[in-house]
mmCIF file of C-alpha atoms and ligand atoms in Angstrom:
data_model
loop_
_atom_site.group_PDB
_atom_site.id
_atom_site.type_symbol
_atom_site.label_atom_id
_atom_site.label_comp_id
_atom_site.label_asym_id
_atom_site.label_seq_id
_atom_site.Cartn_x
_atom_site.Cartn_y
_atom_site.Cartn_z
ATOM 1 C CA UNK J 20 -101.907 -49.293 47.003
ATOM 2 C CA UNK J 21 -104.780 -51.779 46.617
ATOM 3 C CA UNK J 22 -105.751 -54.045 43.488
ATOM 4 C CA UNK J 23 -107.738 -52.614 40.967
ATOM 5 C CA UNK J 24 -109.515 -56.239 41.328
ATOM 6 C CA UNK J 25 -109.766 -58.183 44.222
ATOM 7 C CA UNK J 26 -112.273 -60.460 45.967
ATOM 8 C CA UNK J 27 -113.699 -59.173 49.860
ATOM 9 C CA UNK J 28 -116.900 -60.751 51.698
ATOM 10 C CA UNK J 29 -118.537 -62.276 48.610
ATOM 11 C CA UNK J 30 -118.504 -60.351 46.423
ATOM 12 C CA UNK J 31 -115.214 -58.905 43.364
ATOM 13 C CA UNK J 32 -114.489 -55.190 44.196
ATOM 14 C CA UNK J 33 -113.126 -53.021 41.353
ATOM 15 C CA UNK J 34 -111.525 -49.943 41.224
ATOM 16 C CA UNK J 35 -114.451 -48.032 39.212
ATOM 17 C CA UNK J 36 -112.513 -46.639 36.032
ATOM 18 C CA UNK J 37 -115.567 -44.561 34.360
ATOM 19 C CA UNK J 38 -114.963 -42.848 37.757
ATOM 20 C CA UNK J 39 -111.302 -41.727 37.393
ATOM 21 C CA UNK J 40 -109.840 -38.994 37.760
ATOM 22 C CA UNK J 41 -112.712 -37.168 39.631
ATOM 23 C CA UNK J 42 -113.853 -40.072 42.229
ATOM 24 C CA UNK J 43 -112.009 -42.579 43.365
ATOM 25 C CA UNK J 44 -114.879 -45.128 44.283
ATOM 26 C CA UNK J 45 -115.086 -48.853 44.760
ATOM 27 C CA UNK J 46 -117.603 -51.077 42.993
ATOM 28 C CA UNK J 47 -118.808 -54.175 44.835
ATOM 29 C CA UNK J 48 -119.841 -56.967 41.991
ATOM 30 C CA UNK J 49 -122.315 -59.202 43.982
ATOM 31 C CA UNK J 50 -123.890 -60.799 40.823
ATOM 32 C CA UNK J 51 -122.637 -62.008 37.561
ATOM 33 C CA UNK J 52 -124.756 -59.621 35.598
ATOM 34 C CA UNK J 53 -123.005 -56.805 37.477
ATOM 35 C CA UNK J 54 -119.428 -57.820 36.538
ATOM 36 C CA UNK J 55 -120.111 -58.014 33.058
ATOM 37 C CA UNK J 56 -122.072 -55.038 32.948
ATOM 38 C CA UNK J 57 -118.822 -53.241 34.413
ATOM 39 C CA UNK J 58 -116.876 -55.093 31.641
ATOM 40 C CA UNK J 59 -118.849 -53.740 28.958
ATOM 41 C CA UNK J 60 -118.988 -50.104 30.286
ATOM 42 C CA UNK J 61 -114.655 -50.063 31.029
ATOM 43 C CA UNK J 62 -115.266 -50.227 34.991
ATOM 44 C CA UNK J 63 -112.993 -52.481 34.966
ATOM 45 C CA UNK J 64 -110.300 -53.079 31.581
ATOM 46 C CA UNK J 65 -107.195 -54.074 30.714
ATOM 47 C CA UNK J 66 -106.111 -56.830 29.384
ATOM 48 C CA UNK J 67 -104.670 -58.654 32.623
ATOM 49 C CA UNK J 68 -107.162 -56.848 35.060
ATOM 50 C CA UNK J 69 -110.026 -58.549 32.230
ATOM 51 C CA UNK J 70 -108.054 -62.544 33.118
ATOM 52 C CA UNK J 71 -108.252 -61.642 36.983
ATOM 53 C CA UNK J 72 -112.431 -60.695 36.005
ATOM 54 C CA UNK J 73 -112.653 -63.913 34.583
ATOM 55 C CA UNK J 74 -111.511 -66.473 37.266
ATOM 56 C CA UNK J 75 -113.139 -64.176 39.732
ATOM 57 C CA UNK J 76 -116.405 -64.011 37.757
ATOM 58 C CA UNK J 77 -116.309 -68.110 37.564
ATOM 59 C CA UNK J 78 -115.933 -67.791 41.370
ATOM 60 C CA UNK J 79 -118.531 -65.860 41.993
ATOM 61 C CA UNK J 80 -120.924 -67.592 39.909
ATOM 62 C CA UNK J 81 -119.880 -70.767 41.542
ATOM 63 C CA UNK J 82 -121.458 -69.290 45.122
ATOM 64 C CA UNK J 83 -124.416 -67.739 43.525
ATOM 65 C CA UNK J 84 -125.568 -69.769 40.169
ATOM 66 C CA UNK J 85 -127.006 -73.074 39.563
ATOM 67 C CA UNK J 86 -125.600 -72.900 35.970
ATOM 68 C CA UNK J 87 -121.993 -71.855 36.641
ATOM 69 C CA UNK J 88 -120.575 -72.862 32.813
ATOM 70 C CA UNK J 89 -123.371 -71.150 31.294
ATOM 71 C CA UNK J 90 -122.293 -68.041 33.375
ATOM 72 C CA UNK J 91 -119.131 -68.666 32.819
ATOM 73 C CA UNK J 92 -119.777 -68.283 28.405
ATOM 74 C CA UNK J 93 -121.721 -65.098 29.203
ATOM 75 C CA UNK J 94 -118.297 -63.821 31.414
ATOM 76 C CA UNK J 95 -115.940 -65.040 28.884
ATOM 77 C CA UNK J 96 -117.346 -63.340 26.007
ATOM 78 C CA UNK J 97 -118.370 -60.138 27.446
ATOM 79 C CA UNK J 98 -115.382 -58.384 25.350
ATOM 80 C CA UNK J 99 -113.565 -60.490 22.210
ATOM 81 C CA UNK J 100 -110.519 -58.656 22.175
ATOM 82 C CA UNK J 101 -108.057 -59.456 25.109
ATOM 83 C CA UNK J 102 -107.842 -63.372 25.451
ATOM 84 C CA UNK J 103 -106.798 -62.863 28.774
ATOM 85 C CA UNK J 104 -110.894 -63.067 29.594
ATOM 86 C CA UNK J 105 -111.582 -66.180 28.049
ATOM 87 C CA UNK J 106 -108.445 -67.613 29.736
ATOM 88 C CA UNK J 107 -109.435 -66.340 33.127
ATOM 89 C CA UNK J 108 -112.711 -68.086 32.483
ATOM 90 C CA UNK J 109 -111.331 -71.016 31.988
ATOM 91 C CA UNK J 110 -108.573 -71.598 34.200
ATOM 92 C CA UNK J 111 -110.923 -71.093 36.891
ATOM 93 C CA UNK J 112 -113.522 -73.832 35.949
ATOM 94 C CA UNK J 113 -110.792 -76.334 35.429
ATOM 95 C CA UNK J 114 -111.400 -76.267 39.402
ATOM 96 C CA UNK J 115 -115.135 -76.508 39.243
ATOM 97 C CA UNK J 116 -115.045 -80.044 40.533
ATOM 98 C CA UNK J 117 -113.528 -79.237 43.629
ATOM 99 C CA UNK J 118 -115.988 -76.613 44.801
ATOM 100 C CA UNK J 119 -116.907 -72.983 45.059
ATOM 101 C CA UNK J 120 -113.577 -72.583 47.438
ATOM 102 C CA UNK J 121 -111.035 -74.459 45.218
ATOM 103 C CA UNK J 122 -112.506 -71.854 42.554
ATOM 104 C CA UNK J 123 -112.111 -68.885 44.543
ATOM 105 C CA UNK J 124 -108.365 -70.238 45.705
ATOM 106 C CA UNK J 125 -107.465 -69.986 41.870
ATOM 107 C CA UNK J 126 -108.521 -67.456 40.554
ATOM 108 C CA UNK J 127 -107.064 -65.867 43.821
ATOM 109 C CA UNK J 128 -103.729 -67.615 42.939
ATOM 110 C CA UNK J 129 -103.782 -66.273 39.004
ATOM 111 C CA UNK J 130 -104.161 -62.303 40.834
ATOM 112 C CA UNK J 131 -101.290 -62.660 42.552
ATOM 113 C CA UNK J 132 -99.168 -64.368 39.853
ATOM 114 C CA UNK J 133 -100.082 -61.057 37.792
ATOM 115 C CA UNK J 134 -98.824 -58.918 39.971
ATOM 116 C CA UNK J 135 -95.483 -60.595 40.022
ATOM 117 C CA UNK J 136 -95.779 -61.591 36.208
ATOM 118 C CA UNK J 137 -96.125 -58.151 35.015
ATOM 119 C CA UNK J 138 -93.394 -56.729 37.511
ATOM 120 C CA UNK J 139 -90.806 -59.427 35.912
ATOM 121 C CA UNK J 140 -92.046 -59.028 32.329
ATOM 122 C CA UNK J 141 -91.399 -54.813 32.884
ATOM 123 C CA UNK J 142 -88.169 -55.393 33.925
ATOM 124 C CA UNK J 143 -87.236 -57.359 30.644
ATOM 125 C CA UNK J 144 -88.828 -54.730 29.427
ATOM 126 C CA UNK J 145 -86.810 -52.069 30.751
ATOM 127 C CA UNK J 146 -83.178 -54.081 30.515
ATOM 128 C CA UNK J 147 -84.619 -53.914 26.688
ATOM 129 C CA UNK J 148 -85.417 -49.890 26.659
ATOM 130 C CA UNK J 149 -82.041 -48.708 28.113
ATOM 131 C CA UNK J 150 -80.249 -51.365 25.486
ATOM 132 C CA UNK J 151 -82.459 -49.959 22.690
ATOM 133 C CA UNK J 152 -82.298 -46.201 23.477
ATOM 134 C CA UNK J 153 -79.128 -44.642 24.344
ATOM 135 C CA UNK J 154 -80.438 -40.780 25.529
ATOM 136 C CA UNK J 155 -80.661 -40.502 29.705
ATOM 137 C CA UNK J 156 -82.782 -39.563 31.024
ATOM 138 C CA UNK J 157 -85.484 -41.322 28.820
ATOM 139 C CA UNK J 158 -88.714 -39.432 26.940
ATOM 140 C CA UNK J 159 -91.097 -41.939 26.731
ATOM 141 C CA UNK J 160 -94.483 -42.579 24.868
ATOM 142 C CA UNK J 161 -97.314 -44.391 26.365
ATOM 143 C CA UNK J 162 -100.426 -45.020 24.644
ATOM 144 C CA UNK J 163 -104.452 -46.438 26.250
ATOM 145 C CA UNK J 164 -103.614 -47.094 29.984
ATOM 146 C CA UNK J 165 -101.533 -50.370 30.750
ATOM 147 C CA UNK J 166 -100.654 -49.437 34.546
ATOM 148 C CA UNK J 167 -101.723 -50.782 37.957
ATOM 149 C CA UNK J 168 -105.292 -50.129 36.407
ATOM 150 C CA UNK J 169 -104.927 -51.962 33.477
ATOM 151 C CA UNK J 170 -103.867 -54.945 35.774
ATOM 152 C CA UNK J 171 -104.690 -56.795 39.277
ATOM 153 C CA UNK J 172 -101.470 -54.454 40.223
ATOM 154 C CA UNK J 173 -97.634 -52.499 39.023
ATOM 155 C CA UNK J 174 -98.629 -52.709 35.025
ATOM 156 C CA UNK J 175 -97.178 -53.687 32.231
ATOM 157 C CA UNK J 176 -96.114 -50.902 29.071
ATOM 158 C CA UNK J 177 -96.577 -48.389 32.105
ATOM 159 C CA UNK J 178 -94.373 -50.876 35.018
ATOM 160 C CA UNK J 179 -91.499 -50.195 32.811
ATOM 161 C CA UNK J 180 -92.181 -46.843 33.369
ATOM 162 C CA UNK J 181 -92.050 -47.143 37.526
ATOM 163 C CA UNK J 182 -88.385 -49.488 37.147
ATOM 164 C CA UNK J 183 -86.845 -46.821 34.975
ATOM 165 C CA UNK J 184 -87.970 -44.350 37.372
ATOM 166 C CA UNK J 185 -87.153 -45.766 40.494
ATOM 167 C CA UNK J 186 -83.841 -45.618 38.988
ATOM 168 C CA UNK J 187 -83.891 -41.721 37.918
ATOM 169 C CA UNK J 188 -83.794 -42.705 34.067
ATOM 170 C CA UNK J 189 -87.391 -41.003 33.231
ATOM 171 C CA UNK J 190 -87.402 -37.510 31.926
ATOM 172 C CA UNK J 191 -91.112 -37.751 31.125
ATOM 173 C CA UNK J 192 -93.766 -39.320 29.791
ATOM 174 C CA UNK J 193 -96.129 -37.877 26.655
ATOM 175 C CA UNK J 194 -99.469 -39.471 27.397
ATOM 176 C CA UNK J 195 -101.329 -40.303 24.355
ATOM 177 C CA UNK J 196 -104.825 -38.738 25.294
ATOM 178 C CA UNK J 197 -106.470 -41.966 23.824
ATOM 179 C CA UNK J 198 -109.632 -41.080 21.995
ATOM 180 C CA UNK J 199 -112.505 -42.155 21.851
ATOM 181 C CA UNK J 200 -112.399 -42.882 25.766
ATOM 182 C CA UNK J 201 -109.615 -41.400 27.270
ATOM 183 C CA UNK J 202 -107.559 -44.068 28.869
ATOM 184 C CA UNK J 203 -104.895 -42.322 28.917
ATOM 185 C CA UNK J 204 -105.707 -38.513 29.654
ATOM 186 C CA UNK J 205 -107.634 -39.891 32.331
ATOM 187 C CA UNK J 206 -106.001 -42.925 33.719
ATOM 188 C CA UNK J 207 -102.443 -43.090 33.208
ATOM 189 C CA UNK J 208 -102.179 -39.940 33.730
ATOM 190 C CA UNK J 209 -103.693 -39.830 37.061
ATOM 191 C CA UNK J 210 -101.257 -43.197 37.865
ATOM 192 C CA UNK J 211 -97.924 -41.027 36.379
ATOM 193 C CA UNK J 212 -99.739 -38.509 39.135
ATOM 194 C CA UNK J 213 -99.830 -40.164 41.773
ATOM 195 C CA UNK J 214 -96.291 -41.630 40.876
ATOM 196 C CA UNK J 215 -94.846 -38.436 40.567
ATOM 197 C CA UNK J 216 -93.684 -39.306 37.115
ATOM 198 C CA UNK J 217 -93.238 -36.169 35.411
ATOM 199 C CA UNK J 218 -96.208 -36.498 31.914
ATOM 200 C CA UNK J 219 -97.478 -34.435 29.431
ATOM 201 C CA UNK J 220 -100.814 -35.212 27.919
ATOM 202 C CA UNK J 221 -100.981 -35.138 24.007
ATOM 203 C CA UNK J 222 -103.885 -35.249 21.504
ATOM 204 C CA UNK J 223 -103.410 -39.212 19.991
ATOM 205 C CA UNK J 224 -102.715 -36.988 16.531
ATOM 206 C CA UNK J 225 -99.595 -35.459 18.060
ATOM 207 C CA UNK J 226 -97.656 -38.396 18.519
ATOM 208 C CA UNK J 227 -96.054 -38.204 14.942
ATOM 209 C CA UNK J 228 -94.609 -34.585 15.543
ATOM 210 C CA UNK J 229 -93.404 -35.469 18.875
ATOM 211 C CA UNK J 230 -91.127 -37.718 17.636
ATOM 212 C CA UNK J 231 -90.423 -35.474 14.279
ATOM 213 C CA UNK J 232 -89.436 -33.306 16.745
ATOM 214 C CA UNK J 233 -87.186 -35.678 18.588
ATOM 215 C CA UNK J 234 -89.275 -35.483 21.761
ATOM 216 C CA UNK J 235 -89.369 -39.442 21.967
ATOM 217 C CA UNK J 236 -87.153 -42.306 23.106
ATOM 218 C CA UNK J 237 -88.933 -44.783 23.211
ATOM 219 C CA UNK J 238 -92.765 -46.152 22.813
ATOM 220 C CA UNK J 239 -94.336 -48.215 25.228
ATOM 221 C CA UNK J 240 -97.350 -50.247 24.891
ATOM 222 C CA UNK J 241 -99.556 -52.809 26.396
ATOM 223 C CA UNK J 242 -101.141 -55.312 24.535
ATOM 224 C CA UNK J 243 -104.530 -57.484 24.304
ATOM 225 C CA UNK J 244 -103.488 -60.210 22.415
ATOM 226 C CA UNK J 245 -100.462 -61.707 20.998
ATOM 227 C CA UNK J 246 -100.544 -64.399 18.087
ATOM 228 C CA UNK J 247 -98.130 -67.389 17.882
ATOM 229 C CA UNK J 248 -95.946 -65.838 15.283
ATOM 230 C CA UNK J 249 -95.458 -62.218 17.709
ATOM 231 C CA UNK J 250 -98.665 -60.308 16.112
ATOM 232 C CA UNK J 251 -100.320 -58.360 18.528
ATOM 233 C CA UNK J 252 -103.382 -56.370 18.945
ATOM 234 C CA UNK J 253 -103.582 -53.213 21.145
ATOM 235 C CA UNK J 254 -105.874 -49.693 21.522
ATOM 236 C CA UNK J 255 -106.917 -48.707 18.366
ATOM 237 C CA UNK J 256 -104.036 -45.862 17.150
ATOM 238 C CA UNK J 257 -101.081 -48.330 17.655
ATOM 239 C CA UNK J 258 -100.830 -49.223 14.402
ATOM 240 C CA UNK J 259 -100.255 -45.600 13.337
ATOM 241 C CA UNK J 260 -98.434 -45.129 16.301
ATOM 242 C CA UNK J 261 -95.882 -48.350 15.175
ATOM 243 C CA UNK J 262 -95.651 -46.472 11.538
ATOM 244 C CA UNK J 263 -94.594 -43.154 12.585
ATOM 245 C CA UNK J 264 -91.822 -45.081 15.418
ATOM 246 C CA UNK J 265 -90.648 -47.312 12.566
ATOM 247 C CA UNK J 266 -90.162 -44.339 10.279
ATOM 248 C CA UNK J 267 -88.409 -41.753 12.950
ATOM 249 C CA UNK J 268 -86.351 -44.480 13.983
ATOM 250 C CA UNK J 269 -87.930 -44.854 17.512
ATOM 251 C CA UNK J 270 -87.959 -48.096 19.198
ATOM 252 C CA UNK J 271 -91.495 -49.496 19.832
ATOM 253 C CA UNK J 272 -91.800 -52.144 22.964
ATOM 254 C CA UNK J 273 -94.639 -53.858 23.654
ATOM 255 C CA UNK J 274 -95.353 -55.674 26.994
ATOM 256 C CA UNK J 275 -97.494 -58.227 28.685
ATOM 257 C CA UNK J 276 -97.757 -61.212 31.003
ATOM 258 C CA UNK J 277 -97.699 -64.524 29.238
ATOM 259 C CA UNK J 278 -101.481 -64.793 29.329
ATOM 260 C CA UNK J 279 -102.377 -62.451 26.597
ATOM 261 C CA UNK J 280 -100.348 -65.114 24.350
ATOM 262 C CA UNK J 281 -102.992 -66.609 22.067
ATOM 263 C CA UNK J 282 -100.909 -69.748 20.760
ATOM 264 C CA UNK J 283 -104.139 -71.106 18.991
ATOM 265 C CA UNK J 284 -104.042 -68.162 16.345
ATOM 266 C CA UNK J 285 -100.905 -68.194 13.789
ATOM 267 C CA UNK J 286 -101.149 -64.559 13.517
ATOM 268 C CA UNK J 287 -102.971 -61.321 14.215
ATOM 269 C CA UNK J 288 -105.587 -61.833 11.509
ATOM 270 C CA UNK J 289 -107.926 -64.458 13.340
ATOM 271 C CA UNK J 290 -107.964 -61.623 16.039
ATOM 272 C CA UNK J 291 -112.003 -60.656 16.597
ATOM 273 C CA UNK J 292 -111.659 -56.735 16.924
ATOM 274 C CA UNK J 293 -114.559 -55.251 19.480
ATOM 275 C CA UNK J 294 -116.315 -52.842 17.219
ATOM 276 C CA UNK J 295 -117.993 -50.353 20.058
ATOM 277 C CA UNK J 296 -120.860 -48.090 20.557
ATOM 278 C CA UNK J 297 -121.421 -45.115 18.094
ATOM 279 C CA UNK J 298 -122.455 -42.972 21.174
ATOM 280 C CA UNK J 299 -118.643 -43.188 22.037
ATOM 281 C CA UNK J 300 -118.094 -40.689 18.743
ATOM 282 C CA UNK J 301 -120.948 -38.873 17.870
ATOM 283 C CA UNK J 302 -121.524 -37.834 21.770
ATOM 284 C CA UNK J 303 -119.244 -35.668 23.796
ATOM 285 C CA UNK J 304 -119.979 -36.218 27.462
ATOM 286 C CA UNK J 305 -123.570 -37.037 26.973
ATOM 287 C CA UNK J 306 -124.086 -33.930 24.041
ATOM 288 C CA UNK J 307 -124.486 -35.020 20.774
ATOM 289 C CA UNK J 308 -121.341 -33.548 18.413
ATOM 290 C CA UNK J 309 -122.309 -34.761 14.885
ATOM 291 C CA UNK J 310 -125.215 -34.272 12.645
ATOM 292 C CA UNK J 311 -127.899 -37.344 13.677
ATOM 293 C CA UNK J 312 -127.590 -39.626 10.993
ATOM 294 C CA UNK J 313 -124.030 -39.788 11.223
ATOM 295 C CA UNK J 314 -122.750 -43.399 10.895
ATOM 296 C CA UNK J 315 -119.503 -44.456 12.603
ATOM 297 C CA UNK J 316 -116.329 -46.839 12.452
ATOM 298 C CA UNK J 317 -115.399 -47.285 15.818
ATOM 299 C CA UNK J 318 -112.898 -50.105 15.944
ATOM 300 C CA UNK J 319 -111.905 -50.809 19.569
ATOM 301 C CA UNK J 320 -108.218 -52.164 18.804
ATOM 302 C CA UNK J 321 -106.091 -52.713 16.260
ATOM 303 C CA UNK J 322 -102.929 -54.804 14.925
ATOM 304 C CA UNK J 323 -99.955 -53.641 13.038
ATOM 305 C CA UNK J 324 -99.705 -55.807 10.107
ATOM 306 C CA UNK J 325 -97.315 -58.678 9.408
ATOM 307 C CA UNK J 326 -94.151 -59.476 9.620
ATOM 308 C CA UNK J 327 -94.180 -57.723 13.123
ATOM 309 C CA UNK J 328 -90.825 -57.347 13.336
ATOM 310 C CA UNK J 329 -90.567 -54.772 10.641
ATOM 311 C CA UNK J 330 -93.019 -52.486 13.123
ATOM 312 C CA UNK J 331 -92.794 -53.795 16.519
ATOM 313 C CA UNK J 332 -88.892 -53.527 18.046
ATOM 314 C CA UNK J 333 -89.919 -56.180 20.583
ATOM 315 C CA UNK J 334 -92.831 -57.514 22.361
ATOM 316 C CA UNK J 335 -91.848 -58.656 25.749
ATOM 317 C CA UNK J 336 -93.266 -61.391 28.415
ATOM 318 C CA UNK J 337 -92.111 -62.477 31.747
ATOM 319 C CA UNK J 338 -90.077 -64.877 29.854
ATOM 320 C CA UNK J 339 -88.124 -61.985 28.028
ATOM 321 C CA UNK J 340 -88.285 -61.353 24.310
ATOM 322 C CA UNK J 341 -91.303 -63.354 23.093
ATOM 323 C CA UNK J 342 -90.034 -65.869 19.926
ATOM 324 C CA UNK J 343 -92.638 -66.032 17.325
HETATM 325 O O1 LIG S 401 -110.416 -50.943 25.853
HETATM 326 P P1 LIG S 401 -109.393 -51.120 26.950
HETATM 327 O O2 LIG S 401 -109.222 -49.906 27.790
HETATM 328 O O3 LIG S 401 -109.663 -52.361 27.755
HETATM 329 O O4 LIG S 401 -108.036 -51.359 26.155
HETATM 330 C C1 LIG S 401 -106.893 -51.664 26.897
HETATM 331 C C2 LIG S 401 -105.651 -51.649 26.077
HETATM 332 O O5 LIG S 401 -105.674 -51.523 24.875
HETATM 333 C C3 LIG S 401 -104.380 -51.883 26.812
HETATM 334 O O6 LIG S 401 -103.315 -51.251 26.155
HETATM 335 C C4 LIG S 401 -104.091 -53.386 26.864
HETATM 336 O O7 LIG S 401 -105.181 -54.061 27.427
HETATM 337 C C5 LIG S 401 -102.879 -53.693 27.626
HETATM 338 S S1 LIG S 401 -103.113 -53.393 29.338
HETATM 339 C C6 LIG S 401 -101.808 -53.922 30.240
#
């Protein structure tokens, strides 16, 4: 299966994810314009998959631009949310020095370090799940998409799901539809697909009665950003989602690779939230769905609030249970 990022002949080559499930196409990023322009428009998201944009970005621009820090601002703050961007960014022009190559050799480095990052961090993940949630096989919950797409490759919330099901522990997954853009109707579905993970697909407003009605093990997120003292932001709904686990007694994991961890903020509330587009409610495919002047509040991610442990069961890195 190939990266949902990757660098070939110049130029970074995404898997396009406005595309998905219909086409499967490739985009070819040949300028730095382009590959923030797919940032912006979700052709290519996820927190990890945005950190692997990032150093390949800075590579790019060092091949094409004459200002590569300049480009490298515009890259970095294409989306606030996920840090994983701005670190990208950065640890890539720490090799500016050297040369375009030396650029292109890290951020080249930091996509394969994902890959194994997020395997290791899913299969804390997963030794935490089966201690957490006694029922076999397991019903779990997965909200936005954080699978192979949402990374350079194998996932994080969503790679727990492929260890526990290499092993025959996965009864099935409920697939939060994710509104307002349908990460997870349309993407994680089509990985649980193509996994042959058996899924169902639920409206975002269903998750509470799923678990009322005991149809839940387990919830398993990804996450965009993780404070110093364990806060984390993800897809707007986990918040609610964290409530309703907390009060049906259902454990709620989070998981990510060490570079979402934001160790300059002491907690979730120096997080900058994307606010997005209007069009993304008041439109339905392209028709409009709400009377014209109809204003909006379309908050892109949220962050269940302090202390997290009361909420979040744990959130969990490549180096196991992250200590706040
Ligand atoms: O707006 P998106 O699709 O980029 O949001 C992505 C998420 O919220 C994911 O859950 C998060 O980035 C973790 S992905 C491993």
């Amino acid at each position: 299966m190939r990266r949902t990022i990757d660098w070939a002949d110049g130029a970074i080559v995404i898997i396009d994810q406005t595309a998905l499930p219909g086409e499967y196409r490739l985009l070819h990023l040949r300028t730095v314009g382009e590959l923030i322009d797919a940032v912006k428009r979700l052709a290519v998201r996820g927190a990890p998959a945005l950190g692997a944009a990032g150093a390949l970005g800075v590579a790019l621009a060092a091949h094409t631009s004459e200002d590569v820090r300049a480009e490298a601002a515009l890259i970095a703050t294409a989306r606030p949310t996920a840090v994983n961007l701005a670190w990208g960014v950065e640890r890539a022009l720490r090799k500016l020095g050297q040369g375009p190559a030396a650029v292109l050799a890290e951020a080249l480095a930091l996509l394969t370090e994902d890959e194994e990052l997020n395997k290791t961090a899913s299969k804390h993940a997963a030794e935490i799940v089966l201690e957490e949630c006694p029922r076999r096989p397991l019903r779990l919950l997965s909200h936005c998409n954080a699978g192979r797409l949402a990374t350079v490759g194998w996932g994080s919330a969503l790679g727990v799901v492929w260890h526990l099901h290499e092993r025959g522990l996965v009864e099935e997954v409920l697939v939060d539809e994710t509104r307002p853009l349908l990460q997870g109707a349309r993407l994680t579905a089509w990985e649980l697909a193509q996994a042959k993970v058996p899924y169902r697909v639920q409206p975002d407003g269903a998750a509470a009665a799923a678990m009322a009605r005991g149809l839940v093990d387990c919830v398993l997120v990804g996450v965009d950003r993780i404070a110093a003292n364990g806060d984390v932001a993800n897809k707007i709904g986990t918040y609610g989602l964290a409530i309703a686990a907390k009060h049906h007694g259902v454990p709620f994991v989070v998981v990510a690779p060490s570079s979402t961890v934001d160790t300059t903020l002491a907690d979730g509330a120096g997080i900058a939230i994307e606010e997005r587009d209007a069009r993304e409610l008041t439109h339905y495919a392209g028709t409009p769905i709400t009377p014209s002047e109809t204003q909006v509040f379309n908050p892109a991610f949220d962050v269940p609030p302090p202390p997290p442990h009361e909420l979040v069961t744990a959130v969990v890195t490549e180096h196991g249970r992250f200590e706040p």
